[in-house]
Short mmCIF file of C-alpha atoms and ligand atoms in Angstrom, two decimals:
data_model
loop_
_atom_site.label_atom_id
_atom_site.label_comp_id
_atom_site.label_asym_id
_atom_site.label_seq_id
_atom_site.Cartn_x
_atom_site.Cartn_y
_atom_site.Cartn_z
CA MET A 1 85.13 131.43 37.19
CA ASP A 2 84.48 129.99 33.76
CA GLU A 3 86.97 131.90 31.71
CA ARG A 4 90.77 131.55 31.64
CA VAL A 5 92.61 134.20 33.65
CA PHE A 6 96.26 135.21 33.57
CA ASN A 7 97.54 132.70 36.09
CA PHE A 8 100.71 133.76 37.91
CA SER A 9 100.74 130.71 40.18
CA ALA A 10 104.17 129.51 41.34
CA GLY A 11 103.21 125.90 40.77
CA PRO A 12 101.30 123.98 39.68
CA ALA A 13 101.42 126.65 37.06
CA VAL A 14 100.26 127.83 33.67
CA LEU A 15 100.60 125.34 30.79
CA PRO A 16 100.74 126.18 27.08
CA VAL A 17 97.22 126.44 25.63
CA PRO A 18 98.05 124.27 22.57
CA VAL A 19 99.14 121.54 25.00
CA LEU A 20 95.89 121.79 26.97
CA GLU A 21 93.93 121.68 23.72
CA GLN A 22 95.71 118.56 22.60
CA ILE A 23 95.07 116.90 25.98
CA ARG A 24 91.38 117.78 25.62
CA ASP A 25 91.24 116.43 22.07
CA GLU A 26 92.94 113.17 23.04
CA MET A 27 91.19 112.71 26.37
CA LEU A 28 88.77 109.99 25.29
CA CYS A 29 91.01 108.28 22.81
CA LEU A 30 94.76 108.64 22.54
CA PRO A 31 95.58 108.08 18.86
CA GLY A 32 96.50 104.45 18.31
CA ALA A 33 95.50 103.41 21.84
CA GLY A 34 91.71 103.15 21.70
CA ALA A 35 91.50 104.54 25.25
CA SER A 36 92.70 107.56 27.20
CA ILE A 37 96.29 107.95 28.37
CA MET A 38 95.06 107.23 31.91
CA GLU A 39 93.63 103.85 30.96
CA ILE A 40 96.48 102.13 29.18
CA SER A 41 99.37 100.00 30.41
CA HIS A 42 102.73 101.60 31.04
CA ARG A 43 104.26 98.56 29.34
CA GLY A 44 102.24 98.75 26.13
CA GLY A 45 103.31 100.23 22.79
CA PRO A 46 101.57 103.63 22.96
CA PHE A 47 102.98 104.59 26.37
CA THR A 48 106.44 103.21 25.53
CA GLU A 49 106.44 105.54 22.54
CA ILE A 50 105.43 108.48 24.76
CA ILE A 51 108.10 107.96 27.43
CA HIS A 52 110.78 107.45 24.78
CA SER A 53 109.63 110.57 22.99
CA ALA A 54 109.65 112.66 26.20
CA GLU A 55 113.19 111.52 26.91
CA ALA A 56 114.33 112.17 23.33
CA ASN A 57 112.82 115.67 23.41
CA LEU A 58 114.63 116.49 26.66
CA ARG A 59 117.88 115.14 25.25
CA LYS A 60 117.44 117.31 22.17
CA LEU A 61 116.43 120.48 24.04
CA LEU A 62 119.31 120.24 26.51
CA ASP A 63 121.81 118.39 24.35
CA ILE A 64 122.11 115.58 26.91
CA SER A 65 124.79 113.01 26.10
CA ASP A 66 124.57 109.25 26.61
CA ASP A 67 126.76 109.61 29.70
CA TYR A 68 123.61 110.84 31.44
CA ALA A 69 120.42 109.01 32.33
CA VAL A 70 117.05 110.77 32.12
CA LEU A 71 114.57 109.53 34.73
CA PHE A 72 110.90 110.21 35.40
CA LEU A 73 110.27 109.75 39.11
CA GLN A 74 107.55 110.42 41.67
CA GLY A 75 107.70 112.01 45.12
CA GLY A 76 108.35 115.54 43.89
CA SER A 77 111.56 117.45 44.32
CA ARG A 78 111.15 116.88 48.03
CA LEU A 79 111.98 113.21 47.61
CA GLN A 80 115.09 114.26 45.70
CA PHE A 81 116.16 116.27 48.76
CA SER A 82 116.50 112.85 50.45
CA MET A 83 117.41 110.61 47.52
CA VAL A 84 120.44 112.74 46.67
CA PRO A 85 122.18 112.19 50.03
CA ILE A 86 120.84 108.63 50.42
CA ASN A 87 122.54 107.67 47.15
CA LEU A 88 125.47 110.02 46.85
CA LEU A 89 126.67 110.76 50.35
CA GLY A 90 128.83 107.90 51.56
CA GLU A 91 129.83 106.97 55.09
CA GLY A 92 132.29 109.52 56.51
CA GLN A 93 131.76 111.96 53.64
CA SER A 94 130.35 115.47 53.70
CA ALA A 95 128.20 117.33 51.15
CA ASP A 96 128.35 121.08 50.41
CA TYR A 97 125.18 123.16 50.18
CA ILE A 98 124.96 126.64 48.68
CA LEU A 99 121.97 128.32 50.33
CA THR A 100 120.29 131.15 48.45
CA GLY A 101 116.72 130.64 49.63
CA SER A 102 114.07 128.57 51.36
CA TRP A 103 114.23 125.51 49.08
CA GLY A 104 117.99 125.10 49.33
CA LYS A 105 117.64 125.31 53.10
CA LYS A 106 114.98 122.61 53.10
CA ALA A 107 117.15 120.43 50.83
CA MET A 108 120.01 120.70 53.30
CA GLU A 109 117.78 119.97 56.30
CA GLU A 110 116.67 116.73 54.65
CA ALA A 111 120.27 115.82 53.80
CA GLN A 112 121.29 116.37 57.43
CA LYS A 113 119.04 113.45 58.35
CA GLU A 114 121.15 111.20 56.11
CA GLY A 115 124.69 112.36 56.70
CA GLN A 116 127.07 115.24 57.14
CA THR A 117 126.52 118.54 55.36
CA ARG A 118 128.46 121.78 55.20
CA VAL A 119 127.34 125.27 54.22
CA ALA A 120 129.48 126.48 51.31
CA TYR A 121 127.58 129.77 51.22
CA THR A 122 124.47 131.24 52.78
CA ALA A 123 122.61 134.40 51.83
CA LYS A 124 120.36 134.08 54.89
CA GLY A 125 121.87 137.13 56.58
CA SER A 126 120.43 139.43 53.91
CA GLY A 127 117.07 137.66 53.72
CA PHE A 128 118.06 135.51 50.73
CA ASP A 129 118.10 138.45 48.35
CA HIS A 130 121.08 137.46 46.19
CA VAL A 131 123.21 134.68 44.77
CA PRO A 132 126.96 134.52 45.48
CA GLU A 133 129.86 135.33 43.21
CA GLN A 134 132.24 132.46 42.55
CA GLY A 135 134.80 134.03 44.90
CA ASP A 136 132.30 134.06 47.78
CA LEU A 137 132.02 130.27 47.87
CA ASP A 138 133.78 128.27 50.54
CA LEU A 139 133.97 124.93 48.77
CA ASP A 140 135.22 121.64 50.16
CA PRO A 141 137.33 119.96 47.46
CA GLN A 142 136.63 116.59 49.13
CA ALA A 143 132.83 117.01 49.22
CA ALA A 144 130.74 114.09 47.96
CA TYR A 145 128.76 116.65 45.93
CA CYS A 146 127.80 120.31 45.98
CA HIS A 147 124.08 121.13 45.91
CA TYR A 148 122.52 124.42 44.87
CA THR A 149 119.12 125.73 43.80
CA CYS A 150 119.48 127.62 40.53
CA ASN A 151 116.19 129.49 41.00
CA GLU A 152 114.72 130.08 44.43
CA THR A 153 110.98 130.14 43.78
CA ILE A 154 109.95 131.83 47.02
CA GLU A 155 112.49 134.64 47.16
CA GLY A 156 112.82 135.12 43.38
CA VAL A 157 116.61 134.95 43.13
CA GLN A 158 118.35 133.11 40.32
CA PHE A 159 121.85 132.14 39.23
CA ASN A 160 122.63 133.05 35.65
CA GLY A 161 125.41 130.49 35.39
CA GLU A 162 126.54 127.51 37.38
CA PRO A 163 129.06 127.67 40.23
CA ASP A 164 132.43 126.12 39.45
CA THR A 165 132.97 123.27 41.92
CA GLY A 166 136.16 121.91 40.38
CA GLY A 167 135.98 118.12 40.34
CA VAL A 168 133.14 117.93 42.89
CA PRO A 169 129.88 116.77 41.26
CA LEU A 170 127.41 119.64 41.04
CA VAL A 171 123.82 118.74 41.97
CA CYS A 172 121.17 121.24 40.99
CA ASP A 173 117.58 121.68 42.08
CA ALA A 174 116.23 123.26 38.89
CA SER A 175 112.58 122.82 39.85
CA SER A 176 111.41 126.32 39.09
CA ASP A 177 113.45 127.28 36.06
CA PHE A 178 113.98 123.96 34.27
CA LEU A 179 113.81 124.41 30.49
CA HIS A 180 113.69 128.21 30.73
CA ARG A 181 117.10 128.30 29.01
CA LYS A 182 119.72 125.90 27.79
CA LEU A 183 122.02 124.38 30.41
CA ASP A 184 125.45 122.92 29.78
CA ILE A 185 124.54 119.55 31.27
CA SER A 186 128.16 118.36 31.07
CA ARG A 187 128.92 120.75 33.95
CA TYR A 188 126.51 118.89 36.24
CA GLY A 189 126.59 115.63 38.11
CA MET A 190 122.84 115.79 38.37
CA VAL A 191 119.90 118.11 37.69
CA TYR A 192 116.44 117.46 39.08
CA ALA A 193 113.17 119.30 38.60
CA CYS A 194 109.57 118.64 39.53
CA ALA A 195 107.49 119.21 36.41
CA GLN A 196 104.72 121.42 37.74
CA LYS A 197 106.29 124.79 36.97
CA ASN A 198 107.82 124.66 33.52
CA ALA A 199 107.63 121.12 32.23
CA GLY A 200 104.15 119.71 32.86
CA PRO A 201 101.72 118.92 35.67
CA SER A 202 102.54 117.77 39.19
CA GLY A 203 103.23 114.07 39.64
CA VAL A 204 106.52 113.62 37.84
CA THR A 205 110.04 114.78 38.68
CA ILE A 206 112.69 114.71 36.01
CA VAL A 207 116.18 113.61 37.01
CA ILE A 208 119.14 113.98 34.68
CA MET A 209 122.08 112.15 36.15
CA ARG A 210 125.62 111.25 35.16
CA LYS A 211 125.44 107.47 35.03
CA ASP A 212 128.70 106.87 36.87
CA LEU A 213 127.33 108.70 39.94
CA ALA A 214 124.58 106.11 40.25
CA GLU A 215 127.27 103.53 40.93
CA ARG A 216 127.40 105.04 44.41
CA SER A 217 123.86 103.78 45.17
CA ASP A 218 124.06 101.13 47.89
CA ALA A 219 122.78 97.78 46.60
CA ASN A 220 120.68 97.36 49.77
CA LEU A 221 118.63 100.52 49.33
CA PRO A 222 114.86 100.16 49.03
CA SER A 223 114.50 99.88 45.26
CA TYR A 224 112.40 103.02 44.81
CA LEU A 225 115.10 105.08 46.54
CA SER A 226 117.94 103.81 44.36
CA TYR A 227 119.00 105.79 41.28
CA ALA A 228 120.89 102.73 40.04
CA ASN A 229 117.64 100.77 40.14
CA HIS A 230 115.67 103.46 38.29
CA ILE A 231 118.35 103.62 35.60
CA LYS A 232 118.31 99.82 35.24
CA GLU A 233 114.51 99.78 35.05
CA GLU A 234 114.36 102.81 32.72
CA SER A 235 111.90 104.56 35.12
CA LEU A 236 109.54 101.59 34.88
CA GLY A 237 110.41 99.78 38.09
CA ASN A 238 106.89 100.53 39.26
CA THR A 239 103.93 102.16 37.52
CA PRO A 240 105.18 105.61 36.53
CA PRO A 241 102.97 108.73 36.48
CA THR A 242 101.77 108.05 32.94
CA PHE A 243 99.53 111.10 32.51
CA ALA A 244 102.20 113.51 33.78
CA ILE A 245 104.85 111.99 31.49
CA TYR A 246 102.44 112.30 28.55
CA VAL A 247 102.07 116.03 29.29
CA VAL A 248 105.86 116.45 29.62
CA ASP A 249 106.10 114.92 26.16
CA LEU A 250 103.60 117.47 24.82
CA VAL A 251 105.28 120.42 26.57
CA THR A 252 108.72 119.46 25.28
CA LYS A 253 107.30 119.06 21.76
CA TRP A 254 105.77 122.54 22.12
CA LEU A 255 109.20 123.91 23.12
CA LEU A 256 110.87 122.25 20.15
CA ASN A 257 108.28 122.85 17.46
CA ASP A 258 106.21 125.91 18.44
CA ILE A 259 108.85 127.91 20.31
CA GLY A 260 111.89 126.73 18.33
CA GLY A 261 114.13 125.59 21.18
CA LEU A 262 115.45 126.88 24.47
CA ASP A 263 117.49 129.82 23.15
CA LYS A 264 114.30 131.31 21.73
CA MET A 265 112.44 130.49 24.94
CA PHE A 266 115.11 132.26 26.97
CA GLU A 267 114.85 135.41 24.82
CA GLN A 268 111.08 135.49 25.43
CA ASN A 269 111.57 134.89 29.15
CA LYS A 270 114.10 137.71 29.51
CA THR A 271 111.84 140.11 27.62
CA LYS A 272 108.85 139.23 29.82
CA ALA A 273 110.81 139.64 33.07
CA LEU A 274 112.31 142.95 32.03
CA LYS A 275 108.85 144.40 31.48
CA LEU A 276 107.98 143.81 35.13
CA TYR A 277 111.34 144.82 36.60
CA ASP A 278 111.18 148.06 34.58
CA VAL A 279 107.88 148.93 36.26
CA ILE A 280 109.28 148.04 39.69
CA ASP A 281 112.32 150.28 39.10
CA ALA A 282 110.24 153.14 37.71
CA HIS A 283 108.01 153.08 40.82
CA SER A 284 110.55 152.19 43.48
CA ASP A 285 108.73 154.31 46.07
CA LEU A 286 105.80 151.85 45.90
CA TYR A 287 107.27 148.56 44.65
CA LYS A 288 110.31 147.22 46.52
CA GLY A 289 111.89 144.39 44.60
CA HIS A 290 113.08 141.63 46.94
CA ALA A 291 116.07 140.42 44.92
CA GLN A 292 119.15 142.52 44.37
CA PRO A 293 119.11 143.55 40.69
CA SER A 294 121.97 141.27 39.60
CA SER A 295 120.24 138.22 41.16
CA ARG A 296 116.74 138.83 39.88
CA SER A 297 114.83 135.79 38.70
CA VAL A 298 113.32 135.78 35.23
CA MET A 299 110.78 133.20 36.48
CA ASN A 300 109.50 134.52 39.83
CA VAL A 301 109.30 138.29 40.18
CA THR A 302 108.97 139.15 43.89
CA PHE A 303 108.26 142.53 45.41
CA ASN A 304 106.66 144.20 48.40
CA LEU A 305 104.36 147.15 48.86
CA PRO A 306 104.75 149.49 51.85
CA SER A 307 101.89 148.00 53.91
CA ASP A 308 99.72 144.90 54.24
CA GLU A 309 96.75 147.08 53.45
CA LEU A 310 98.20 148.18 50.10
CA THR A 311 99.23 144.59 49.35
CA SER A 312 95.64 143.39 49.90
CA LYS A 313 94.31 146.25 47.78
CA PHE A 314 96.78 145.38 45.01
CA LEU A 315 95.73 141.73 45.04
CA GLY A 316 92.02 142.58 45.11
CA GLU A 317 92.22 145.00 42.22
CA ALA A 318 94.49 142.68 40.22
CA LYS A 319 91.80 140.01 40.47
CA LYS A 320 89.31 142.36 38.84
CA HIS A 321 91.72 142.52 35.86
CA LYS A 322 91.85 138.70 35.73
CA LEU A 323 95.41 138.72 37.13
CA GLU A 324 95.39 135.77 39.53
CA ALA A 325 97.63 133.97 42.05
CA LEU A 326 99.92 136.94 42.70
CA LYS A 327 100.12 136.54 46.46
CA GLY A 328 103.69 135.95 47.70
CA HIS A 329 104.54 132.69 49.43
CA ARG A 330 103.03 132.48 52.92
CA SER A 331 106.50 132.53 54.49
CA VAL A 332 107.54 135.89 52.98
CA GLY A 333 104.33 137.71 51.99
CA GLY A 334 104.27 140.49 49.42
CA ILE A 335 103.66 139.83 45.75
CA ARG A 336 105.09 137.12 43.52
CA ALA A 337 104.44 137.00 39.80
CA SER A 338 105.52 133.65 38.42
CA ILE A 339 106.07 134.09 34.71
CA TYR A 340 107.10 130.65 33.54
CA ASN A 341 107.62 129.62 29.90
CA ALA A 342 103.90 129.25 29.21
CA MET A 343 102.87 132.67 30.57
CA PRO A 344 101.95 134.60 27.43
CA VAL A 345 103.53 138.00 26.91
CA GLU A 346 99.98 139.42 26.95
CA GLY A 347 99.67 138.32 30.57
CA VAL A 348 102.88 140.12 31.50
CA ASP A 349 101.79 143.23 29.57
CA ALA A 350 98.45 143.19 31.38
CA LEU A 351 100.21 142.94 34.76
CA ALA A 352 102.72 145.68 33.88
CA SER A 353 99.90 148.05 32.80
CA PHE A 354 97.96 147.25 35.95
CA MET A 355 101.02 147.94 38.13
CA LYS A 356 101.55 151.32 36.45
CA GLU A 357 97.91 152.24 36.87
CA PHE A 358 97.89 151.09 40.51
CA ALA A 359 101.02 153.20 41.22
CA LYS A 360 99.32 156.27 39.77
CA ASN A 361 96.36 155.91 42.12
CA ALA A 362 98.13 154.64 45.23
C1 PLP B 401 112.99 125.19 43.91
C2 PLP B 401 112.02 124.18 44.44
N1 PLP B 401 112.50 123.03 44.95
C3 PLP B 401 111.67 122.08 45.43
C4 PLP B 401 110.30 122.24 45.43
C5 PLP B 401 109.43 121.15 45.98
O1 PLP B 401 108.83 120.47 44.96
P1 PLP B 401 107.71 119.35 45.22
O2 PLP B 401 106.53 120.04 45.79
O3 PLP B 401 107.48 118.74 43.87
O4 PLP B 401 108.28 118.36 46.17
C6 PLP B 401 109.76 123.40 44.89
C7 PLP B 401 108.29 123.59 44.87
O5 PLP B 401 107.75 124.64 44.77
C8 PLP B 401 110.64 124.40 44.39
O6 PLP B 401 110.17 125.54 43.89
#
């Protein structure tokens, strides 16, 4: 394949074309550096400027106050599943988990290896097809923290606001909808997101954390596992993923300058998602949306066809229209269209037209 397709991959995922063009243009020589981004020291001037700029862009996009640290870590969101309890869950304490899909479940399983957890809500009984109402939550007011996954990438269910946990610090895995809209960061103890869906390439995970929470980190932790250490070292305790951070800087500049901020991005995202859900609803005999309508994700649109045979036919014919990576996650099957920030509206229009056409002939 030597031509760009419409790439609906759940992650690593589509990046904005202007960002890719800039990477290409700067590949041999980053301006002012005399070498590529991959060849320069993480302690030198050009990279220092990049990491500071990436942080400043994130602070501007999300209005992050100085009470919060912004970290660029490695190990993916998976490492955060462990780092959160290792740092925040003290001896004799318990942490609440709100389970609305596969990733939240995995986060809790990792936390169980480190300490005591409690299920504040689970949507497992209905196949993780919805998010709870505030009144459905069974919260422990003494919990060390309450963890939830604002967008479940596999099932395609999404919160459209944050749960109210009272005084208990809210910890959010925002991996698959980070930067798709503005968040009120002051409502969170911590937000983490691997970059490879909406913020850049794989290799870096962004952690936004209320600084006082890092005081819970045990001084004897291995230094890479300690948030307090990463805050002290300003993400430079070891060699950070320099290329990935450089791309996060470019993506966040694109959001600020080309898109015009996260409110505008959110409008575009809602419009794109609606186009696909409208087709699903208009052809409900063929396309069965997985998520209940009020919990539908604007990032990952998941649906099933009546048989495996029709699913394979759908995927095969979609490919011929350059609509790629639409296969649902191996654990749930069906179709998943990931329509992150950088998916152009033309890609969504092409998929919507294809779905209508396919329904006519099915
Ligand atoms: C919501 C969510 N959490 C966590 C992860 C795991 O991220 P990583 O592969 O960076 O560890 C993913 C990856 O798809 C995800 O979608």
